[in-house]
Amino acid sequence: MNADTASRPVIVGVDGSEFSSAALRYAGTLAARLDARLEVITCIGMPDYLVVAHLEGGEHPLTARLEETARQAVEDALGRAFSGSRPAAVDVTVKFGAPGKVLVEESKRAQLLVVGRHGEGGFLGTSMGSVSKACAARSACPVVLVGQEPDTV
């Protein structure tokens, strides 16, 4: 691993689900082993943001509430994932936009992107959700897709 790669974070997409808690736990282990900063990104989807953006007067209190709710979902996921032993080097970022698009863009500065794999599973179902598909197909760095109960790292 070169110095440039070592300085890049491990980015994990979190939406507050149990899948994202499993991905967060897995990403935390990988970041520690890679001696990398762990960056948690959660997204507020465009439909939510577009409604608020069209309200009168610049910064609207609803925008702040959306961001606050997203941050709380991340805090809850961190609590479930690490149950009191939260890694020291964790950054939390709330972005506005479609999660797949945002995470693919953020992957340009990461050494690794970790996302939960929602999907329906089964013979006729899908094994990945739309965000994990977008990340796997277009990420600028390696991607780890994590199911509900990932294997140990």
GROMACS .gro file of C-alpha atoms in nm:
model
  153
    1MET     CA    1   0.000   0.000   0.000
    2ASN     CA    2   0.145   0.338  -0.096
    3ALA     CA    3   0.128   0.662   0.107
    4ASP     CA    4  -0.148   0.805  -0.113
    5THR     CA    5  -0.375   0.505  -0.052
    6ALA     CA    6  -0.300   0.499   0.320
    7SER     CA    7  -0.418   0.860   0.362
    8ARG     CA    8  -0.752   0.791   0.192
    9PRO     CA    9  -1.051   0.704   0.412
   10VAL     CA   10  -1.267   0.395   0.419
   11ILE     CA   11  -1.611   0.531   0.333
   12VAL     CA   12  -1.929   0.355   0.443
   13GLY     CA   13  -2.279   0.447   0.332
   14VAL     CA   14  -2.534   0.440   0.614
   15ASP     CA   15  -2.912   0.470   0.588
   16GLY     CA   16  -3.004   0.369   0.942
   17SER     CA   17  -3.111   0.013   0.854
   18GLU     CA   18  -2.973  -0.304   1.010
   19PHE     CA   19  -2.793  -0.364   0.679
   20SER     CA   20  -2.609  -0.037   0.722
   21SER     CA   21  -2.521  -0.120   1.084
   22ALA     CA   22  -2.363  -0.446   0.966
   23ALA     CA   23  -2.178  -0.256   0.691
   24LEU     CA   24  -2.064   0.002   0.946
   25ARG     CA   25  -1.928  -0.266   1.180
   26TYR     CA   26  -1.745  -0.434   0.890
   27ALA     CA   27  -1.607  -0.100   0.764
   28GLY     CA   28  -1.484  -0.013   1.113
   29THR     CA   29  -1.286  -0.336   1.129
   30LEU     CA   30  -1.140  -0.280   0.781
   31ALA     CA   31  -1.048   0.082   0.859
   32ALA     CA   32  -0.869  -0.024   1.176
   33ARG     CA   33  -0.674  -0.293   0.990
   34LEU     CA   34  -0.583  -0.049   0.714
   35ASP     CA   35  -0.497   0.221   0.970
   36ALA     CA   36  -0.739   0.448   0.785
   37ARG     CA   37  -0.993   0.707   0.889
   38LEU     CA   38  -1.354   0.582   0.882
   39GLU     CA   39  -1.595   0.819   0.710
   40VAL     CA   40  -1.967   0.758   0.746
   41ILE     CA   41  -2.186   0.916   0.479
   42THR     CA   42  -2.563   0.934   0.490
   43CYS     CA   43  -2.776   1.091   0.221
   44ILE     CA   44  -3.096   1.287   0.217
   45GLY     CA   45  -3.263   1.191  -0.108
   46MET     CA   46  -3.345   1.450  -0.369
   47PRO     CA   47  -3.727   1.424  -0.341
   48ASP     CA   48  -3.702   1.524   0.027
   49TYR     CA   49  -3.460   1.804  -0.048
   50LEU     CA   50  -3.642   1.938  -0.355
   51VAL     CA   51  -3.959   1.997  -0.155
   52VAL     CA   52  -3.765   2.198   0.104
   53ALA     CA   53  -3.556   2.383  -0.156
   54HIS     CA   54  -3.868   2.533  -0.312
   55LEU     CA   55  -3.994   2.683   0.012
   56GLU     CA   56  -3.948   3.057   0.046
   57GLY     CA   57  -3.641   3.208   0.207
   58GLY     CA   58  -3.302   3.043   0.163
   59GLU     CA   59  -3.217   2.815   0.455
   60HIS     CA   60  -3.539   2.667   0.583
   61PRO     CA   61  -3.581   2.510   0.929
   62LEU     CA   62  -3.703   2.193   0.760
   63THR     CA   63  -3.364   2.152   0.589
   64ALA     CA   64  -3.196   2.162   0.929
   65ARG     CA   65  -3.450   1.909   1.065
   66LEU     CA   66  -3.385   1.672   0.774
   67GLU     CA   67  -3.012   1.693   0.840
   68GLU     CA   68  -3.062   1.649   1.215
   69THR     CA   69  -3.280   1.341   1.157
   70ALA     CA   70  -3.018   1.194   0.922
   71ARG     CA   71  -2.740   1.256   1.177
   72GLN     CA   72  -2.949   1.088   1.448
   73ALA     CA   73  -2.999   0.783   1.223
   74VAL     CA   74  -2.621   0.762   1.184
   75GLU     CA   75  -2.567   0.797   1.560
   76ASP     CA   76  -2.818   0.516   1.620
   77ALA     CA   77  -2.641   0.299   1.361
   78LEU     CA   78  -2.303   0.373   1.524
   79GLY     CA   79  -2.448   0.269   1.860
   80ARG     CA   80  -2.581  -0.059   1.719
   81ALA     CA   81  -2.264  -0.130   1.523
   82PHE     CA   82  -2.009  -0.063   1.794
   83SER     CA   83  -2.210  -0.085   2.119
   84GLY     CA   84  -1.995   0.153   2.319
   85SER     CA   85  -1.659   0.086   2.155
   86ARG     CA   86  -1.689   0.339   1.874
   87PRO     CA   87  -1.366   0.390   1.677
   88ALA     CA   88  -1.181   0.712   1.755
   89ALA     CA   89  -1.126   0.824   1.396
   90VAL     CA   90  -1.484   0.851   1.264
   91ASP     CA   91  -1.619   1.137   1.056
   92VAL     CA   92  -1.992   1.171   0.987
   93THR     CA   93  -2.114   1.359   0.681
   94VAL     CA   94  -2.470   1.429   0.565
   95LYS     CA   95  -2.504   1.485   0.190
   96PHE     CA   96  -2.804   1.593  -0.015
   97GLY     CA   97  -2.863   1.380  -0.323
   98ALA     CA   98  -2.934   1.033  -0.452
   99PRO     CA   99  -2.734   0.789  -0.234
  100GLY     CA  100  -2.591   0.584  -0.523
  101LYS     CA  101  -2.473   0.892  -0.708
  102VAL     CA  102  -2.330   1.058  -0.396
  103LEU     CA  103  -2.140   0.745  -0.285
  104VAL     CA  104  -1.997   0.687  -0.633
  105GLU     CA  105  -1.875   1.049  -0.640
  106GLU     CA  106  -1.725   1.018  -0.289
  107SER     CA  107  -1.551   0.693  -0.389
  108LYS     CA  108  -1.307   0.901  -0.595
  109ARG     CA  109  -1.128   1.001  -0.275
  110ALA     CA  110  -1.159   0.671  -0.086
  111GLN     CA  111  -0.941   0.363  -0.070
  112LEU     CA  112  -1.247   0.148  -0.007
  113LEU     CA  113  -1.626   0.191  -0.021
  114VAL     CA  114  -1.847  -0.026   0.201
  115VAL     CA  115  -2.226  -0.049   0.159
  116GLY     CA  116  -2.500  -0.274   0.291
  117ARG     CA  117  -2.661  -0.510   0.043
  118HIS     CA  118  -3.039  -0.480   0.076
  119GLY     CA  119  -3.200  -0.674  -0.212
  120GLU     CA  120  -3.476  -0.933  -0.193
  121GLY     CA  121  -3.264  -1.243  -0.247
  122GLY     CA  122  -3.399  -1.576  -0.362
  123PHE     CA  123  -3.418  -1.722  -0.711
  124LEU     CA  124  -3.645  -1.456  -0.860
  125GLY     CA  125  -3.541  -1.173  -0.631
  126THR     CA  126  -3.241  -0.948  -0.656
  127SER     CA  127  -2.932  -0.993  -0.446
  128MET     CA  128  -2.856  -0.619  -0.434
  129GLY     CA  129  -3.051  -0.300  -0.398
  130SER     CA  130  -3.018  -0.005  -0.634
  131VAL     CA  131  -2.756   0.178  -0.425
  132SER     CA  132  -2.528  -0.125  -0.391
  133LYS     CA  133  -2.567  -0.196  -0.765
  134ALA     CA  134  -2.472   0.162  -0.854
  135CYS     CA  135  -2.170   0.151  -0.624
  136ALA     CA  136  -2.052  -0.188  -0.750
  137ALA     CA  137  -2.088  -0.081  -1.113
  138ARG     CA  138  -1.942   0.270  -1.102
  139SER     CA  139  -1.723   0.316  -0.795
  140ALA     CA  140  -1.375   0.460  -0.846
  141CYS     CA  141  -1.235   0.236  -0.569
  142PRO     CA  142  -1.289  -0.123  -0.454
  143VAL     CA  143  -1.636  -0.188  -0.309
  144VAL     CA  144  -1.734  -0.428  -0.031
  145LEU     CA  145  -2.103  -0.529  -0.023
  146VAL     CA  146  -2.211  -0.645   0.320
  147GLY     CA  147  -2.518  -0.858   0.397
  148GLN     CA  148  -2.711  -0.860   0.722
  149GLU     CA  149  -2.463  -1.085   0.903
  150PRO     CA  150  -2.121  -1.043   0.741
  151ASP     CA  151  -1.839  -1.288   0.787
  152THR     CA  152  -1.567  -1.179   1.023
  153VAL     CA  153  -1.286  -0.980   0.867
   0.00000   0.00000   0.00000
